[in-house]
CSV table of C-alpha atoms and ligand atoms in Angstrom, one decimal:
chain,number,residue,atom,x,y,z
A,1,UNK,CA,-56.8,-52.0,-27.1
A,2,UNK,CA,-58.4,-53.3,-24.0
A,3,UNK,CA,-58.2,-51.0,-21.0
A,4,UNK,CA,-57.8,-52.8,-17.6
A,5,UNK,CA,-59.7,-51.9,-14.7
A,6,UNK,CA,-58.3,-49.4,-12.2
A,7,UNK,CA,-58.7,-50.2,-8.4
A,8,UNK,CA,-57.7,-47.9,-5.5
A,9,UNK,CA,-57.2,-48.9,-2.1
A,10,UNK,CA,-57.3,-46.8,1.0
A,11,UNK,CA,-59.3,-43.4,1.8
A,12,UNK,CA,-59.0,-41.2,4.6
A,13,UNK,CA,-55.1,-40.5,4.7
A,14,UNK,CA,-52.7,-37.8,3.6
A,15,UNK,CA,-51.2,-40.4,1.2
A,16,UNK,CA,-54.8,-41.4,-0.1
A,17,UNK,CA,-55.5,-38.7,-1.4
A,18,UNK,CA,-52.5,-38.4,-3.4
A,19,UNK,CA,-53.4,-41.2,-5.4
A,20,UNK,CA,-57.2,-40.3,-5.6
A,21,UNK,CA,-56.1,-36.8,-6.5
A,22,UNK,CA,-53.8,-37.9,-9.3
A,23,UNK,CA,-56.6,-40.3,-10.7
A,24,UNK,CA,-58.7,-37.2,-10.9
A,25,UNK,CA,-56.4,-34.9,-12.8
A,26,UNK,CA,-55.9,-37.3,-15.4
A,27,UNK,CA,-60.0,-38.3,-15.8
A,28,UNK,CA,-59.4,-42.0,-15.0
A,29,UNK,CA,-62.5,-44.0,-13.9
A,30,UNK,CA,-61.1,-46.0,-11.1
A,31,UNK,CA,-63.1,-48.2,-8.5
A,32,UNK,CA,-62.6,-47.3,-4.8
A,33,UNK,CA,-62.2,-49.7,-2.2
A,34,UNK,CA,-62.2,-47.5,1.2
A,35,UNK,CA,-60.4,-49.2,3.8
A,36,UNK,CA,-59.0,-46.9,6.3
A,37,UNK,CA,-55.8,-47.3,7.9
A,38,UNK,CA,-55.2,-49.0,11.6
A,39,UNK,CA,-58.7,-50.3,11.3
A,40,UNK,CA,-57.4,-54.1,10.3
A,41,UNK,CA,-58.5,-53.4,7.2
A,42,UNK,CA,-55.0,-53.5,5.7
A,43,UNK,CA,-54.2,-56.7,7.9
A,44,UNK,CA,-56.5,-59.1,6.4
A,45,UNK,CA,-55.6,-62.2,4.5
A,46,UNK,CA,-57.2,-60.7,1.0
A,47,UNK,CA,-55.5,-57.4,1.3
A,48,UNK,CA,-52.2,-59.0,2.0
A,49,UNK,CA,-51.6,-61.3,-0.4
A,50,UNK,CA,-52.5,-58.0,-2.7
A,51,UNK,CA,-49.9,-55.8,-0.7
A,52,UNK,CA,-47.5,-57.7,1.6
A,53,UNK,CA,-46.7,-54.4,3.3
A,54,UNK,CA,-50.0,-54.0,4.7
A,55,UNK,CA,-50.5,-50.4,4.0
A,56,UNK,CA,-52.5,-48.1,1.6
A,57,UNK,CA,-52.7,-46.9,-0.8
A,58,UNK,CA,-52.3,-50.0,-3.1
A,59,UNK,CA,-53.2,-49.4,-6.9
A,60,UNK,CA,-54.0,-52.1,-9.1
A,61,UNK,CA,-54.2,-51.9,-12.5
A,62,UNK,CA,-55.5,-55.1,-14.2
A,63,UNK,CA,-53.1,-57.9,-12.6
A,64,UNK,CA,-50.7,-55.1,-12.0
A,65,UNK,CA,-50.2,-54.2,-8.2
A,66,UNK,CA,-48.1,-51.0,-6.8
A,67,UNK,CA,-48.0,-49.1,-3.6
A,68,UNK,CA,-46.0,-46.2,-1.9
A,69,UNK,CA,-48.2,-43.1,-2.6
A,70,UNK,CA,-45.6,-41.4,-4.8
A,71,UNK,CA,-44.3,-44.2,-7.1
A,72,UNK,CA,-48.2,-44.8,-7.4
A,73,UNK,CA,-48.4,-40.9,-9.1
A,74,UNK,CA,-45.7,-41.3,-11.2
A,75,UNK,CA,-47.1,-44.7,-12.8
A,76,UNK,CA,-50.3,-43.3,-13.1
A,77,UNK,CA,-48.4,-39.7,-14.9
A,78,UNK,CA,-46.4,-42.0,-17.3
A,79,UNK,CA,-49.0,-44.2,-18.5
A,80,UNK,CA,-52.1,-41.9,-18.9
A,81,UNK,CA,-51.9,-39.0,-21.2
A,82,UNK,CA,-48.3,-38.7,-20.7
A,83,UNK,CA,-46.8,-35.6,-20.0
A,84,UNK,CA,-49.6,-34.2,-18.6
A,85,UNK,CA,-48.8,-34.6,-14.6
A,86,UNK,CA,-45.1,-35.3,-15.2
A,87,UNK,CA,-42.4,-34.4,-18.0
A,88,UNK,CA,-42.0,-36.4,-20.3
A,89,UNK,CA,-38.4,-38.8,-19.9
A,90,UNK,CA,-37.3,-37.4,-23.1
A,91,UNK,CA,-36.4,-34.1,-21.5
A,92,UNK,CA,-34.0,-35.4,-19.2
A,93,UNK,CA,-32.9,-32.5,-17.2
A,94,UNK,CA,-37.1,-31.3,-16.3
A,95,UNK,CA,-37.4,-35.2,-15.7
A,96,UNK,CA,-34.8,-35.6,-13.4
A,97,UNK,CA,-35.7,-32.1,-11.7
A,98,UNK,CA,-39.2,-33.7,-11.0
A,99,UNK,CA,-37.7,-36.6,-9.9
A,100,UNK,CA,-35.3,-34.8,-7.3
A,101,UNK,CA,-38.4,-32.8,-6.0
A,102,UNK,CA,-40.6,-36.0,-5.8
A,103,UNK,CA,-37.9,-38.1,-4.0
A,104,UNK,CA,-37.0,-34.5,-1.5
A,105,UNK,CA,-40.4,-34.5,-0.8
A,106,UNK,CA,-41.4,-38.0,0.4
A,107,UNK,CA,-38.0,-38.4,2.1
A,108,UNK,CA,-37.7,-35.3,3.8
A,109,UNK,CA,-40.6,-33.8,4.6
A,110,UNK,CA,-42.8,-37.0,5.0
A,111,UNK,CA,-40.8,-39.3,6.1
A,112,UNK,CA,-38.0,-37.9,7.8
A,113,UNK,CA,-40.3,-34.9,9.5
A,114,UNK,CA,-43.8,-34.9,9.5
A,115,UNK,CA,-44.2,-38.6,9.8
A,116,UNK,CA,-42.2,-38.6,12.8
A,117,UNK,CA,-44.0,-35.9,14.3
A,118,UNK,CA,-46.9,-38.0,13.5
A,119,UNK,CA,-45.5,-41.1,14.9
A,120,UNK,CA,-44.3,-39.7,18.3
A,121,UNK,CA,-47.1,-36.9,19.2
A,122,UNK,CA,-49.8,-37.3,21.6
A,123,UNK,CA,-53.5,-36.0,21.0
A,124,UNK,CA,-53.9,-36.7,17.0
A,125,UNK,CA,-50.8,-38.5,16.9
A,126,UNK,CA,-49.9,-41.9,17.1
A,127,UNK,CA,-47.9,-42.2,20.5
A,128,UNK,CA,-50.1,-44.5,21.9
A,129,UNK,CA,-48.6,-47.0,19.5
A,130,UNK,CA,-45.0,-45.8,18.7
A,131,UNK,CA,-43.9,-44.2,22.0
A,132,UNK,CA,-44.3,-40.4,23.1
A,133,UNK,CA,-40.7,-38.4,22.2
A,134,UNK,CA,-41.3,-35.0,22.8
A,135,UNK,CA,-37.7,-33.9,22.1
A,136,UNK,CA,-37.9,-36.2,18.6
A,137,UNK,CA,-41.2,-34.1,17.6
A,138,UNK,CA,-39.4,-30.8,18.5
A,139,UNK,CA,-36.4,-31.7,16.2
A,140,UNK,CA,-38.8,-33.2,13.4
A,141,UNK,CA,-40.6,-30.0,13.2
A,142,UNK,CA,-37.7,-28.0,13.1
A,143,UNK,CA,-36.2,-29.9,10.4
A,144,UNK,CA,-39.4,-29.7,8.2
A,145,UNK,CA,-39.3,-26.2,8.8
A,146,UNK,CA,-35.6,-25.8,7.3
A,147,UNK,CA,-36.0,-27.9,4.8
A,148,UNK,CA,-39.4,-26.5,3.3
A,149,UNK,CA,-37.0,-23.8,2.6
A,150,UNK,CA,-35.8,-25.1,-0.3
A,151,UNK,CA,-39.5,-25.4,-1.6
A,152,UNK,CA,-39.8,-21.9,-0.7
A,153,UNK,CA,-36.7,-20.4,-2.1
A,154,UNK,CA,-38.1,-21.9,-6.2
A,155,UNK,CA,-41.7,-20.9,-5.1
A,156,UNK,CA,-40.3,-16.8,-4.8
A,157,UNK,CA,-39.0,-16.9,-8.0
A,158,UNK,CA,-42.6,-16.5,-9.4
A,159,UNK,CA,-43.5,-20.2,-10.2
A,160,UNK,CA,-46.6,-21.0,-10.0
A,161,UNK,CA,-45.6,-24.4,-9.1
A,162,UNK,CA,-42.4,-26.7,-8.3
A,163,UNK,CA,-41.7,-27.0,-11.8
A,164,UNK,CA,-42.7,-23.8,-13.0
A,165,UNK,CA,-46.0,-23.2,-15.0
A,166,UNK,CA,-46.9,-27.2,-14.9
A,167,UNK,CA,-48.8,-28.4,-12.4
A,168,UNK,CA,-47.0,-32.0,-11.7
A,169,UNK,CA,-47.2,-34.8,-9.1
A,170,UNK,CA,-44.5,-33.4,-7.2
A,171,UNK,CA,-47.1,-30.3,-6.1
A,172,UNK,CA,-49.7,-33.3,-5.4
A,173,UNK,CA,-46.8,-34.4,-2.8
A,174,UNK,CA,-46.1,-31.3,-1.7
A,175,UNK,CA,-49.9,-29.9,-1.1
A,176,UNK,CA,-50.1,-33.0,1.0
A,177,UNK,CA,-47.3,-32.5,3.5
A,178,UNK,CA,-48.1,-28.8,3.3
A,179,UNK,CA,-51.2,-29.6,4.9
A,180,UNK,CA,-50.5,-32.0,7.0
A,181,UNK,CA,-47.8,-30.0,8.5
A,182,UNK,CA,-50.6,-27.0,8.8
A,183,UNK,CA,-53.3,-29.8,10.5
A,184,UNK,CA,-50.5,-30.4,13.0
A,185,UNK,CA,-50.0,-26.9,14.3
A,186,UNK,CA,-46.4,-26.5,12.3
A,187,UNK,CA,-46.7,-22.5,10.9
A,188,UNK,CA,-45.4,-22.5,7.5
A,189,UNK,CA,-44.0,-19.5,5.8
A,190,UNK,CA,-46.8,-17.3,4.3
A,191,UNK,CA,-45.3,-17.6,0.3
A,192,UNK,CA,-47.0,-20.9,0.8
A,193,UNK,CA,-50.4,-19.5,1.0
A,194,UNK,CA,-50.9,-18.7,-3.0
A,195,UNK,CA,-49.4,-21.8,-3.8
A,196,UNK,CA,-52.0,-23.6,-1.6
A,197,UNK,CA,-54.8,-21.8,-2.6
A,198,UNK,CA,-53.7,-22.6,-6.6
A,199,UNK,CA,-53.4,-26.6,-6.0
A,200,UNK,CA,-56.0,-27.0,-4.0
A,201,UNK,CA,-58.3,-24.8,-5.6
A,202,UNK,CA,-58.2,-27.1,-8.6
A,203,UNK,CA,-61.3,-29.0,-9.1
A,204,UNK,CA,-59.5,-32.7,-9.2
A,205,UNK,CA,-58.4,-31.6,-5.6
A,206,UNK,CA,-62.0,-31.0,-4.3
A,207,UNK,CA,-63.2,-34.6,-5.8
A,208,UNK,CA,-59.9,-36.2,-4.4
A,209,UNK,CA,-61.4,-34.7,-0.9
A,210,UNK,CA,-64.5,-36.1,-1.3
A,211,UNK,CA,-63.4,-39.6,-2.6
A,212,UNK,CA,-60.5,-39.7,0.4
A,213,UNK,CA,-63.8,-39.2,2.5
A,214,UNK,CA,-62.8,-36.5,4.0
A,215,UNK,CA,-64.3,-33.0,4.3
A,216,UNK,CA,-63.8,-30.2,2.0
A,217,UNK,CA,-60.5,-28.5,3.4
A,218,UNK,CA,-60.7,-25.7,6.4
A,219,UNK,CA,-58.1,-24.6,8.1
A,220,UNK,CA,-56.7,-21.7,10.6
A,221,UNK,CA,-53.4,-20.3,8.5
A,222,UNK,CA,-51.1,-19.2,10.6
A,223,UNK,CA,-47.8,-17.0,9.3
A,224,UNK,CA,-44.2,-17.5,10.6
A,225,UNK,CA,-44.2,-13.7,10.4
A,226,UNK,CA,-46.9,-13.2,12.2
A,227,UNK,CA,-46.9,-16.0,15.1
A,228,UNK,CA,-49.7,-14.8,17.1
A,229,UNK,CA,-52.0,-13.5,14.1
A,230,UNK,CA,-54.5,-16.4,13.0
A,231,UNK,CA,-56.1,-16.0,9.5
A,232,UNK,CA,-59.1,-18.2,9.1
A,233,UNK,CA,-58.8,-19.4,5.7
A,234,UNK,CA,-61.8,-21.3,3.7
A,235,UNK,CA,-59.4,-22.9,1.2
A,236,UNK,CA,-62.2,-25.8,0.5
B,1,GSH,N1,-44.2,-44.2,2.2
B,1,GSH,C1,-45.9,-45.1,2.2
B,1,GSH,C2,-46.7,-44.7,3.9
B,1,GSH,C3,-47.6,-45.4,3.6
B,1,GSH,C4,-48.1,-45.8,4.6
B,1,GSH,O1,-47.8,-45.3,6.1
B,1,GSH,N2,-50.0,-45.7,4.8
B,1,GSH,C5,-50.7,-46.0,6.3
B,1,GSH,C6,-51.6,-45.0,6.4
B,1,GSH,S1,-51.2,-43.2,5.6
B,1,GSH,C7,-51.0,-47.3,6.3
B,1,GSH,O2,-50.9,-48.0,5.6
B,1,GSH,N3,-50.4,-47.3,7.7
B,1,GSH,C8,-51.1,-49.6,7.8
B,1,GSH,C9,-52.4,-49.4,8.9
B,1,GSH,O3,-52.4,-48.4,9.2
B,1,GSH,O4,-53.2,-50.1,8.9
B,1,GSH,C10,-46.4,-44.1,0.8
B,1,GSH,O5,-46.5,-43.1,0.9
B,1,GSH,O6,-47.5,-45.2,0.6
């Protein structure tokens, strides 16, 4: 059987790294097209013909193309070494729980909370494009914190990952959201620190950061319990 060439478009963001990470976890060879967000490179005629939505990441598998980071991960998990990064569909309950986590993270943590913070913040945010909206930013941060409690409950149940002992694409999504939050100055509960050390300590994560044109991770972790204490941590 012929294997088609995998090509991943996009580097540099918390969404693009998800696809690099999954490809590395699955040990798949791929070609990287290192185009960047807001550089004009997503608007070229060539790229628009591949992805009319003009967004990254985008995966090409031969003649097939798929966008949306969470969908790319699900596609890769299902197609390759099935069962490695997601429960098998036959395992109906675990599969449904995995789907629930994926939808929850991309809708509630990413799109409804963190992306709102990013779009309407000044400084490293995109307020110069989408408009400054301090109330929306404050409320989105509060909402993120409230929603995060659902993941917190599961992890305090002494689970290594969201689905127990199996690392899945839901953990890739959650980890990238937690790092995004920390980079935007949101404090996250201490329970997530060992979780982040586990997930970002994976060799595939380190390789993905490099492939995503990002330096090794390093950030100051600010706990909710001790808001005045910054504990420098290098997770990279
Ligand atoms: N929900 C999408 C969001 C994709 C998205 O918004 N990507 C941004 C970069 S993170 C982008 O491509 N923006 C177009 C541009 O700025 O050129 C996903 O998770 O893949």
